[in-house]
Tab-separated table of C-alpha atoms in Angstrom:
chain	number	residue	atom	x	y	z
A	1	MET	CA	-0.104	0.083	0.063
A	2	ILE	CA	2.848	2.343	0.886
A	3	LYS	CA	4.733	1.336	-2.299
A	4	ARG	CA	1.742	2.410	-4.447
A	5	ALA	CA	1.269	5.744	-2.699
A	6	CYS	CA	5.016	6.476	-3.470
A	7	TYR	CA	4.651	5.622	-7.090
A	8	LEU	CA	1.633	7.833	-7.258
A	9	PHE	CA	3.352	10.776	-5.617
A	10	PHE	CA	6.299	10.314	-8.021
A	11	ILE	CA	4.120	10.371	-11.146
A	12	LEU	CA	2.221	13.528	-9.949
A	13	PHE	CA	5.596	15.285	-9.301
A	14	ASN	CA	6.891	14.576	-12.689
A	15	ILE	CA	3.682	15.753	-14.430
A	16	CYS	CA	3.817	19.154	-12.390
A	17	PHE	CA	7.676	19.540	-13.054
A	18	LEU	CA	7.088	18.906	-16.804
A	19	SER	CA	4.356	21.386	-16.956
A	20	VAL	CA	6.352	24.087	-15.241
A	21	GLN	CA	9.239	23.328	-17.567
A	22	ALA	CA	7.011	23.629	-20.757
A	23	GLN	CA	5.367	26.924	-19.418
A	24	HIS	CA	9.031	28.310	-18.762
A	25	ARG	CA	10.232	27.082	-22.246
A	26	ASP	CA	7.165	28.778	-23.870
A	27	SER	CA	7.793	32.104	-22.009
A	28	LEU	CA	11.571	31.873	-22.727
A	29	GLU	CA	10.835	31.403	-26.450
A	30	LEU	CA	8.522	34.319	-26.523
A	31	TYR	CA	10.767	36.602	-24.643
A	32	SER	CA	13.851	35.615	-26.705
A	33	GLN	CA	11.967	36.386	-29.911
A	34	GLU	CA	10.978	39.847	-28.549
A	35	ALA	CA	14.563	40.551	-27.345
A	36	SER	CA	15.876	39.329	-30.661
A	37	ASP	CA	13.768	41.993	-32.387
A	38	VAL	CA	15.093	44.694	-30.172
A	39	LEU	CA	18.670	43.513	-30.745
A	40	LYS	CA	18.156	43.295	-34.463
A	41	LYS	CA	16.829	46.874	-34.767
A	42	TYR	CA	19.520	48.232	-32.374
A	43	LYS	CA	22.332	46.628	-34.606
A	44	ASN	CA	20.654	48.094	-37.695
A	45	ARG	CA	20.437	51.522	-36.323
A	46	LEU	CA	24.119	51.581	-35.415
A	47	SER	CA	25.305	49.872	-38.462
A	48	TRP	CA	26.320	52.106	-41.292
A	49	ASP	CA	25.790	49.305	-43.843
A	50	ALA	CA	22.355	48.469	-42.727
A	51	ALA	CA	21.384	52.119	-42.520
A	52	LYS	CA	22.158	52.411	-46.261
A	53	LYS	CA	20.097	49.553	-47.186
A	54	GLU	CA	17.065	50.317	-44.737
A	55	ASN	CA	16.032	53.974	-44.292
A	56	THR	CA	13.930	53.121	-41.405
A	57	THR	CA	13.747	54.313	-37.651
A	58	MET	CA	13.683	52.129	-34.724
A	59	ASP	CA	10.223	51.075	-33.634
A	60	VAL	CA	9.922	49.087	-30.418
A	61	SER	CA	6.250	50.056	-29.585
A	62	GLU	CA	5.090	46.420	-29.722
A	63	VAL	CA	8.178	44.924	-28.200
A	64	THR	CA	8.452	44.320	-24.289
A	65	MET	CA	11.358	46.327	-23.002
A	66	SER	CA	13.461	44.866	-20.106
A	67	PRO	CA	15.787	46.566	-17.570
A	68	TYR	CA	18.419	44.135	-18.565
A	69	MET	CA	18.738	45.978	-21.744
A	70	PHE	CA	20.227	49.001	-20.082
A	71	LYS	CA	23.468	48.705	-22.108
A	72	LEU	CA	21.563	49.324	-25.214
A	73	ILE	CA	19.500	52.281	-24.052
A	74	GLY	CA	21.871	53.932	-21.877
A	75	PRO	CA	25.068	56.246	-22.837
A	76	GLY	CA	27.627	55.058	-25.349
A	77	ILE	CA	29.981	52.874	-23.272
A	78	TYR	CA	32.491	50.200	-24.198
A	79	TYR	CA	31.766	47.217	-22.133
A	80	SER	CA	34.683	44.868	-21.684
A	81	SER	CA	32.398	41.872	-21.441
A	82	ALA	CA	31.245	42.270	-25.070
A	83	LEU	CA	34.766	42.057	-26.281
A	84	LYS	CA	35.646	39.350	-23.941
A	85	GLU	CA	32.915	37.053	-24.653
A	86	ASN	CA	33.001	37.317	-28.463
A	87	LEU	CA	36.790	37.935	-29.050
A	88	GLY	CA	38.330	36.467	-25.849
A	89	VAL	CA	39.875	39.943	-25.299
A	90	ASP	CA	39.683	41.936	-21.980
A	91	TYR	CA	39.341	45.636	-23.057
A	92	ALA	CA	39.455	46.932	-19.352
A	93	LEU	CA	42.399	49.292	-18.604
A	94	PRO	CA	45.168	47.673	-16.436
A	95	GLY	CA	44.087	47.389	-12.802
A	96	ALA	CA	40.286	47.964	-13.747
A	97	SER	CA	37.608	45.257	-13.646
A	98	SER	CA	34.314	45.323	-15.193
A	99	GLY	CA	32.616	43.436	-12.527
A	100	VAL	CA	30.461	41.487	-14.999
A	101	GLU	CA	29.548	38.037	-13.901
A	102	THR	CA	28.165	35.319	-16.367
A	103	SER	CA	26.084	32.415	-15.401
A	104	GLU	CA	26.856	28.917	-16.773
A	105	LEU	CA	23.122	28.152	-16.977
A	106	MET	CA	21.605	28.917	-20.498
A	107	ASP	CA	18.460	30.642	-19.202
A	108	TYR	CA	17.013	33.790	-20.568
A	109	ARG	CA	19.648	35.863	-18.879
A	110	SER	CA	22.477	34.355	-20.581
A	111	VAL	CA	20.718	34.414	-23.896
A	112	LEU	CA	19.933	37.958	-23.623
A	113	ASN	CA	23.365	39.026	-22.611
A	114	SER	CA	24.879	36.963	-25.416
A	115	GLY	CA	22.694	38.964	-27.939
A	116	ILE	CA	23.444	42.276	-26.305
A	117	ASP	CA	27.179	41.656	-26.383
A	118	GLU	CA	26.926	40.731	-30.064
A	119	ALA	CA	24.987	43.837	-30.733
A	120	LEU	CA	27.282	46.005	-28.893
A	121	LEU	CA	30.355	44.359	-30.738
A	122	ASN	CA	28.593	45.157	-34.041
A	123	ALA	CA	28.044	48.782	-32.987
A	124	TYR	CA	31.681	49.186	-31.867
A	125	VAL	CA	32.841	48.229	-35.320
A	126	ASN	CA	30.335	50.032	-37.513
A	127	ASN	CA	29.709	53.291	-35.403
A	128	PRO	CA	32.681	53.802	-32.981
A	129	SER	CA	32.068	57.590	-32.674
A	130	ALA	CA	28.876	57.019	-30.778
A	131	PHE	CA	30.924	55.543	-27.657
A	132	ARG	CA	33.095	57.758	-25.564
A	133	TYR	CA	33.454	56.080	-22.169
A	134	TYR	CA	34.466	52.502	-20.798
A	135	ASP	CA	32.698	50.530	-18.143
A	136	SER	CA	35.389	50.997	-15.417
A	137	GLN	CA	35.091	54.795	-15.648
A	138	VAL	CA	31.446	54.575	-14.877
A	139	GLU	CA	31.824	52.166	-12.176
A	140	SER	CA	34.412	54.318	-10.370
A	141	GLU	CA	31.881	57.363	-10.229
A	142	ASP	CA	30.227	58.067	-6.994
A	143	LEU	CA	26.520	58.046	-6.748
A	144	VAL	CA	24.656	61.485	-6.243
A	145	THR	CA	22.405	61.254	-3.037
A	146	SER	CA	19.469	63.552	-2.333
A	147	GLU	CA	20.037	63.550	1.482
A	148	PRO	CA	19.502	67.024	2.875
A	149	VAL	CA	22.460	68.898	4.073
A	150	VAL	CA	22.331	70.092	7.655
A	151	ASN	CA	24.695	72.688	8.751
A	152	ALA	CA	23.637	72.808	12.333
A	153	LYS	CA	25.108	70.398	14.604
A	154	PRO	CA	22.900	67.979	16.591
A	155	ASP	CA	23.747	69.626	19.964
A	156	ASP	CA	22.526	73.040	18.534
A	157	LEU	CA	19.233	71.713	17.136
A	158	GLU	CA	18.483	70.117	20.561
A	159	ALA	CA	19.046	73.471	22.362
A	160	ILE	CA	16.645	75.109	19.958
A	161	TYR	CA	14.075	72.485	20.349
A	162	GLN	CA	14.210	72.728	24.184
A	163	LYS	CA	13.803	76.593	24.132
A	164	THR	CA	10.851	76.235	21.778
A	165	THR	CA	7.421	76.317	23.553
A	166	GLU	CA	4.993	73.781	22.082
A	167	ILE	CA	1.825	75.543	20.943
A	168	LYS	CA	-1.360	73.531	21.310
A	169	ASP	CA	-3.787	76.310	20.694
A	170	VAL	CA	-3.248	79.491	18.570
A	171	ALA	CA	-5.678	81.322	20.713
A	172	GLU	CA	-3.257	81.049	23.661
A	173	ILE	CA	-0.786	83.471	22.205
A	174	VAL	CA	-2.852	85.409	19.861
A	175	ASP	CA	-5.768	87.484	20.764
A	176	ASP	CA	-8.925	87.780	18.739
A	177	VAL	CA	-8.601	90.792	16.382
A	178	GLU	CA	-11.626	92.361	15.058
A	179	VAL	CA	-11.025	93.456	11.394
A	180	GLU	CA	-13.424	96.096	10.010
A	181	ILE	CA	-13.807	95.568	6.163
A	182	GLN	CA	-14.935	98.736	4.534
A	183	ILE	CA	-16.034	98.498	0.921
A	184	GLU	CA	-15.315	101.699	-1.043
A	185	LYS	CA	-17.206	102.547	-4.217
A	186	PRO	CA	-14.989	103.418	-7.220
A	187	ASN	CA	-14.484	107.197	-7.900
A	188	PHE	CA	-16.113	107.927	-11.040
A	189	TRP	CA	-15.173	111.718	-10.856
A	190	THR	CA	-12.299	113.260	-12.640
A	191	THR	CA	-11.240	116.844	-11.729
A	192	THR	CA	-8.741	118.900	-13.482
A	193	GLY	CA	-7.628	122.630	-13.560
A	194	GLN	CA	-5.538	125.081	-15.537
A	195	PHE	CA	-4.280	128.566	-14.541
A	196	LYS	CA	-2.794	131.142	-16.978
A	197	PHE	CA	-1.046	134.350	-16.457
A	198	GLN	CA	0.197	136.247	-19.495
A	199	PHE	CA	1.836	139.645	-19.698
A	200	LEU	CA	2.746	141.932	-22.538
A	201	GLN	CA	4.595	145.352	-22.167
A	202	ASN	CA	5.328	148.048	-24.744
A	203	TYR	CA	7.312	151.253	-23.926
A	204	VAL	CA	7.965	154.181	-26.453
A	205	SER	CA	10.167	157.088	-25.387
A	206	GLU	CA	8.703	160.490	-25.801
A	207	LYS	CA	10.926	161.603	-28.660
A	208	TRP	CA	10.504	158.277	-30.541
A	209	TRP	CA	10.713	159.133	-34.127
A	210	ARG	CA	7.560	157.316	-35.190
A	211	GLY	CA	5.634	158.016	-32.050
A	212	GLY	CA	3.464	155.592	-30.281
A	213	ASN	CA	1.697	154.700	-26.973
A	214	ASN	CA	2.993	152.950	-23.950
A	215	ASN	CA	0.865	150.077	-22.755
A	216	VAL	CA	0.830	147.176	-20.350
A	217	ASP	CA	-1.332	144.086	-21.203
A	218	LEU	CA	-2.212	141.439	-18.464
A	219	PHE	CA	-4.352	138.462	-18.883
A	220	THR	CA	-5.459	135.684	-16.461
A	221	GLN	CA	-7.582	132.713	-16.865
A	222	LEU	CA	-8.714	129.863	-14.544
A	223	THR	CA	-10.386	126.749	-15.967
A	224	LEU	CA	-11.868	124.114	-13.744
A	225	ASN	CA	-13.361	120.849	-14.876
A	226	ALA	CA	-15.386	118.164	-13.011
A	227	ASN	CA	-16.527	115.261	-15.073
A	228	TYR	CA	-18.424	112.173	-13.969
A	229	ASN	CA	-18.462	108.822	-15.939
A	230	ASN	CA	-19.940	105.790	-14.318
A	231	GLN	CA	-18.764	103.486	-17.267
A	232	LYS	CA	-22.326	102.355	-17.736
A	233	GLY	CA	-23.638	105.093	-19.988
A	234	ILE	CA	-24.115	108.139	-17.735
A	235	THR	CA	-21.802	111.098	-18.018
A	236	TRP	CA	-21.967	114.453	-16.488
A	237	GLU	CA	-19.510	117.216	-17.682
A	238	ASN	CA	-19.066	120.363	-15.733
A	239	LEU	CA	-16.936	123.482	-16.634
A	240	LEU	CA	-16.206	126.730	-15.096
A	241	ASP	CA	-14.174	129.278	-17.269
A	242	MET	CA	-13.005	132.626	-15.777
A	243	ARG	CA	-11.045	135.192	-17.807
A	244	LEU	CA	-9.976	138.649	-16.956
A	245	GLY	CA	-7.518	140.843	-18.904
A	246	PHE	CA	-6.576	144.486	-18.727
A	247	VAL	CA	-4.856	146.977	-20.987
A	248	THR	CA	-3.430	150.596	-20.334
A	249	ALA	CA	-3.641	153.192	-23.019
A	250	SER	CA	-2.046	156.535	-22.683
A	251	SER	CA	-4.444	158.029	-25.308
A	252	ASP	CA	-7.336	157.404	-22.962
A	253	SER	CA	-7.824	160.726	-20.921
A	254	ILE	CA	-10.655	159.034	-18.991
A	255	HIS	CA	-9.659	155.582	-17.903
A	256	ARG	CA	-6.323	154.421	-16.522
A	257	PHE	CA	-6.962	151.068	-17.939
A	258	LEU	CA	-9.707	149.170	-19.746
A	259	THR	CA	-10.785	145.555	-19.695
A	260	ASN	CA	-10.141	143.763	-22.986
A	261	ASN	CA	-11.043	140.289	-21.944
A	262	ASP	CA	-13.721	139.681	-19.309
A	263	LYS	CA	-15.890	136.510	-19.188
A	264	ILE	CA	-17.504	134.001	-16.773
A	265	ARG	CA	-18.901	130.882	-18.416
A	266	LEU	CA	-20.484	127.909	-16.556
A	267	PHE	CA	-21.386	125.151	-18.452
A	268	SER	CA	-23.039	121.679	-17.473
A	269	LYS	CA	-24.114	118.727	-19.627
A	270	LEU	CA	-25.787	115.392	-18.574
A	271	GLY	CA	-25.541	112.609	-21.043
A	272	ILE	CA	-27.440	109.191	-21.186
A	273	ARG	CA	-26.221	106.654	-23.667
A	274	ALA	CA	-28.648	105.956	-26.457
A	275	ILE	CA	-26.469	103.806	-28.946
A	276	LYS	CA	-22.913	103.592	-29.596
A	277	ASN	CA	-21.310	107.232	-29.466
A	278	TRP	CA	-24.771	108.758	-29.237
A	279	ASN	CA	-26.199	110.090	-25.985
A	280	TYR	CA	-29.432	111.672	-24.883
A	281	THR	CA	-28.188	114.995	-23.459
A	282	LEU	CA	-29.490	117.868	-21.198
A	283	SER	CA	-27.072	120.949	-21.196
A	284	THR	CA	-27.266	124.296	-19.367
A	285	GLU	CA	-24.934	127.262	-19.950
A	286	ALA	CA	-24.589	130.675	-18.319
A	287	THR	CA	-22.322	133.558	-19.212
A	288	THR	CA	-21.686	136.898	-18.007
A	289	GLN	CA	-18.632	139.079	-16.798
A	290	PHE	CA	-16.834	140.374	-13.731
A	291	LEU	CA	-16.315	144.172	-14.457
A	292	PRO	CA	-17.975	146.977	-16.148
A	293	SER	CA	-16.599	147.633	-19.773
A	294	TYR	CA	-16.071	151.007	-21.427
A	295	ARG	CA	-14.746	152.398	-24.615
A	296	SER	CA	-11.842	154.608	-25.047
A	297	ASN	CA	-12.631	158.183	-23.919
A	298	ASP	CA	-16.213	157.397	-23.157
A	299	ARG	CA	-17.783	157.191	-19.801
A	300	ARG	CA	-20.784	155.080	-20.630
A	301	THR	CA	-21.023	151.525	-19.505
A	302	PHE	CA	-21.566	149.009	-22.244
A	303	SER	CA	-21.875	145.803	-20.171
A	304	ASN	CA	-21.396	144.887	-16.523
A	305	PHE	CA	-21.720	142.041	-14.094
A	306	LEU	CA	-25.010	140.207	-14.633
A	307	SER	CA	-25.718	142.756	-17.424
A	308	PRO	CA	-26.334	140.707	-19.517
A	309	LEU	CA	-26.670	137.333	-17.983
A	310	ASP	CA	-27.424	134.710	-20.840
A	311	VAL	CA	-28.579	131.302	-19.685
A	312	PHE	CA	-29.363	128.469	-22.126
A	313	VAL	CA	-31.187	125.123	-21.192
A	314	SER	CA	-31.112	122.665	-24.079
A	315	LEU	CA	-32.467	119.058	-24.696
A	316	GLY	CA	-31.214	116.917	-27.522
A	317	VAL	CA	-28.614	114.213	-28.556
A	318	ASP	CA	-24.921	114.352	-28.484
A	319	PHE	CA	-22.582	112.669	-30.882
A	320	LYS	CA	-19.230	111.852	-28.943
A	321	PRO	CA	-16.693	109.243	-30.464
A	322	SER	CA	-13.723	107.781	-28.615
A	323	LEU	CA	-10.598	109.297	-29.835
A	324	LYS	CA	-6.975	108.676	-28.980
A	325	ASN	CA	-4.034	110.619	-27.546
A	326	GLY	CA	-6.325	112.739	-25.467
A	327	ASN	CA	-8.230	114.198	-28.554
A	328	THR	CA	-11.869	114.807	-27.892
A	329	PHE	CA	-14.871	115.684	-30.170
A	330	SER	CA	-18.595	116.457	-29.380
A	331	ALA	CA	-21.382	117.631	-31.580
A	332	ALA	CA	-24.601	118.212	-29.818
A	333	ILE	CA	-27.829	118.737	-31.641
A	334	LEU	CA	-30.379	120.528	-29.477
A	335	PRO	CA	-33.645	121.168	-31.054
A	336	LEU	CA	-35.392	122.146	-27.899
A	337	THR	CA	-33.589	125.164	-26.428
A	338	TYR	CA	-34.678	127.907	-23.961
A	339	LYS	CA	-32.819	131.044	-23.741
A	340	ILE	CA	-33.063	133.709	-20.920
A	341	ARG	CA	-31.318	137.115	-20.988
A	342	TYR	CA	-31.368	139.368	-17.983
A	343	ILE	CA	-29.840	142.796	-17.470
A	344	GLY	CA	-29.529	143.780	-13.953
A	345	ASP	CA	-27.981	147.279	-14.540
A	346	ASP	CA	-30.044	150.464	-14.891
A	347	GLU	CA	-27.648	151.898	-17.491
A	348	GLU	CA	-29.560	152.735	-20.554
A	349	THR	CA	-26.762	152.181	-22.897
A	350	ILE	CA	-26.635	148.457	-21.887
A	351	HIS	CA	-30.415	148.084	-22.573
A	352	ASN	CA	-30.267	149.857	-25.920
A	353	SER	CA	-27.074	147.948	-26.851
A	354	TYR	CA	-28.814	144.486	-26.473
A	355	ASN	CA	-32.124	145.794	-27.940
A	356	MET	CA	-33.942	145.457	-24.657
A	357	ARG	CA	-35.250	148.989	-24.283
A	358	GLY	CA	-37.406	149.397	-21.068
A	359	LYS	CA	-37.126	145.710	-19.985
A	360	ASP	CA	-34.684	143.683	-17.933
A	361	PHE	CA	-35.760	140.266	-18.757
A	362	GLN	CA	-36.383	138.373	-22.143
A	363	GLN	CA	-36.867	134.791	-22.954
A	364	ASP	CA	-36.858	132.973	-26.347
A	365	PHE	CA	-37.359	129.366	-27.543
A	366	GLY	CA	-35.247	128.013	-30.451
A	367	SER	CA	-32.804	125.414	-31.551
A	368	LYS	CA	-29.118	125.193	-30.913
A	369	VAL	CA	-26.030	123.263	-32.453
A	370	GLU	CA	-22.883	123.127	-30.255
A	371	VAL	CA	-19.474	121.579	-31.343
A	372	ASN	CA	-16.448	121.180	-29.047
A	373	THR	CA	-13.115	119.909	-30.321
A	374	LYS	CA	-9.688	119.470	-28.763
A	375	LEU	CA	-6.971	118.022	-30.977
A	376	THR	CA	-3.201	117.743	-30.749
A	377	ILE	CA	-1.701	118.928	-34.187
A	378	VAL	CA	1.784	118.216	-33.473
A	379	LYS	CA	3.780	117.612	-30.154
A	380	ASN	CA	3.219	120.440	-27.668
A	381	LEU	CA	0.743	122.192	-30.175
A	382	THR	CA	-2.963	121.839	-29.458
A	383	TRP	CA	-6.088	123.272	-30.992
A	384	LYS	CA	-9.274	123.987	-28.994
A	385	SER	CA	-12.443	124.925	-30.769
A	386	ARG	CA	-16.028	125.846	-29.701
A	387	PHE	CA	-18.664	126.707	-32.081
A	388	TYR	CA	-22.353	127.116	-31.221
A	389	PHE	CA	-25.357	128.346	-33.460
A	390	PHE	CA	-28.623	129.464	-31.859
A	391	THR	CA	-31.676	130.582	-33.711
A	392	THR	CA	-35.214	131.595	-32.743
A	393	HIS	CA	-36.201	131.711	-36.377
A	394	GLU	CA	-36.364	135.580	-35.915
A	395	TYR	CA	-32.599	136.251	-35.043
A	396	VAL	CA	-29.315	134.254	-35.017
A	397	GLU	CA	-26.640	134.331	-32.413
A	398	SER	CA	-23.502	132.319	-33.047
A	399	GLU	CA	-19.894	132.278	-31.887
A	400	TRP	CA	-16.673	130.403	-33.199
A	401	GLU	CA	-13.744	130.430	-30.726
A	402	ASN	CA	-10.406	128.923	-31.496
A	403	VAL	CA	-7.386	128.601	-29.259
A	404	PHE	CA	-3.888	127.521	-30.584
A	405	ASN	CA	-1.593	126.778	-27.698
A	406	PHE	CA	2.072	125.934	-28.053
A	407	GLN	CA	3.592	124.541	-24.738
A	408	PHE	CA	7.343	125.295	-24.466
A	409	ASN	CA	7.546	123.365	-21.205
A	410	LYS	CA	5.482	122.749	-18.146
A	411	TYR	CA	5.107	126.346	-17.289
A	412	ILE	CA	5.606	128.368	-20.418
A	413	SER	CA	3.387	128.644	-23.297
A	414	CYS	CA	2.155	130.945	-25.934
A	415	GLU	CA	-1.343	131.349	-27.248
A	416	VAL	CA	-3.225	132.652	-30.386
A	417	TYR	CA	-6.875	133.281	-29.647
A	418	THR	CA	-9.441	134.041	-32.400
A	419	ILE	CA	-13.256	134.510	-31.984
A	420	TRP	CA	-15.840	135.299	-34.574
A	421	ARG	CA	-19.413	136.289	-33.418
A	422	PHE	CA	-22.507	136.913	-35.287
A	423	ASP	CA	-25.625	138.506	-33.713
A	424	ASP	CA	-28.365	140.282	-35.584
A	425	ASN	CA	-30.409	140.903	-32.486
A	426	ARG	CA	-28.439	144.001	-31.656
A	427	ASP	CA	-29.284	147.611	-32.248
A	428	LYS	CA	-28.987	148.917	-35.669
A	429	ARG	CA	-26.219	151.496	-34.378
A	430	TYR	CA	-23.982	148.457	-34.052
A	431	TYR	CA	-24.266	147.400	-37.670
A	432	ASP	CA	-20.744	147.512	-39.119
A	433	SER	CA	-20.536	148.739	-42.734
A	434	THR	CA	-17.685	146.260	-43.562
A	435	LEU	CA	-18.526	143.153	-41.356
A	436	GLY	CA	-22.276	143.767	-40.995
A	437	TYR	CA	-23.286	141.939	-37.795
A	438	PHE	CA	-20.191	139.989	-37.698
A	439	GLN	CA	-17.671	140.770	-34.902
A	440	PHE	CA	-14.028	139.602	-34.597
A	441	LYS	CA	-11.508	139.603	-31.726
A	442	GLU	CA	-7.863	138.202	-31.763
A	443	TYR	CA	-4.831	138.284	-29.446
A	444	PHE	CA	-1.280	136.664	-29.091
A	445	LYS	CA	-0.039	136.059	-25.659
A	446	LEU	CA	3.082	134.623	-24.006
A	447	GLY	CA	3.251	133.709	-20.434
A	448	LEU	CA	2.902	131.168	-17.627
A	449	ASN	CA	0.770	128.156	-17.667
A	450	TYR	CA	-0.012	125.937	-14.749
A	451	GLY	CA	-2.026	122.709	-14.884
A	452	PHE	CA	-3.400	120.812	-11.846
């Protein structure tokens, strides 16, 4: 009975052993075939003769790569084992050993190593320039480790650890701090200002051969702007323009000086976006002057503060495209315009001058067009223009003002100013035989200019 059991165990053992050997043989044959493909392509890639015959690149996408093939995929190195196994020659330098051990068993390692050595030998012969090192050089190099470098000594670190207090709760060392968060709305206002002071002096000696008059000309101007734009289609422009100029004339026996430039202008325009570059607009404008104005050698007053005071209230649309380099353009079409003129002085000459005999107040309905432009012609030279045209269908009042300003530097500038005015609502005595109801004024100034 025991003998039969031993025979049965021996038979089962042989069956299992043969089955394992068969599986090992099948896997070895499959792996050997894949390894052979890699070795063949490697030899072809490094062989000049094969490269001439087959213009192909190495493709190992369907071949299982093995870490044992590091000699083929690593840097170009002369391995002494390849020369020793195939030629019986040890290429290692004197005193250096390759450290390569070969197994006597013909398993897949020995088969693979034999094929690798054959491929390397073929590469050494056909493409020697691809190999710059030998194996003993590589083996003598030190490995680079990633261990952190600690400059402090262990004793020093221990002292630091002992002095450090363990923190279990942040609240123990940090008190609660109340932080007040304040949300500020963006500032949609833009404010600017400009002050000008210009001076002109002329002196002629008493015996000057061509004669002439001595005079001094002073001019000051203050301009303030406050503009609102909420970036959502609502704009509000505000302008205060104040000018005052004096001139002395020795030929005037009544007045020591006369005003040659006197104006107060307050302008405001509210815009609501309609479509691109077009806004519904409501604008108001008020103009008057500071001091009474006279003519040479004449004591009568021709205008004064609040005499007249002109106020316009207009409703319409405004075309305002976006321009570059600080240039601006605005063209307002205001079909509904209400005008008020008030004269607060009892001087009869003023009332007669503005065709308002016997009354201090006058109102008119009409239409108005206003165009404002600011352009940079060349560097430091700007042109500002303001044109308005108002009509009641009974009379016309219009002005075209131009200012050419050349900025020498931040503080010094020169300015050429021209203005044309047409007003056929004046008394007939102010009708000019050459210009008719047109009036013209011009001056050239050089002086200080300060912006803020």
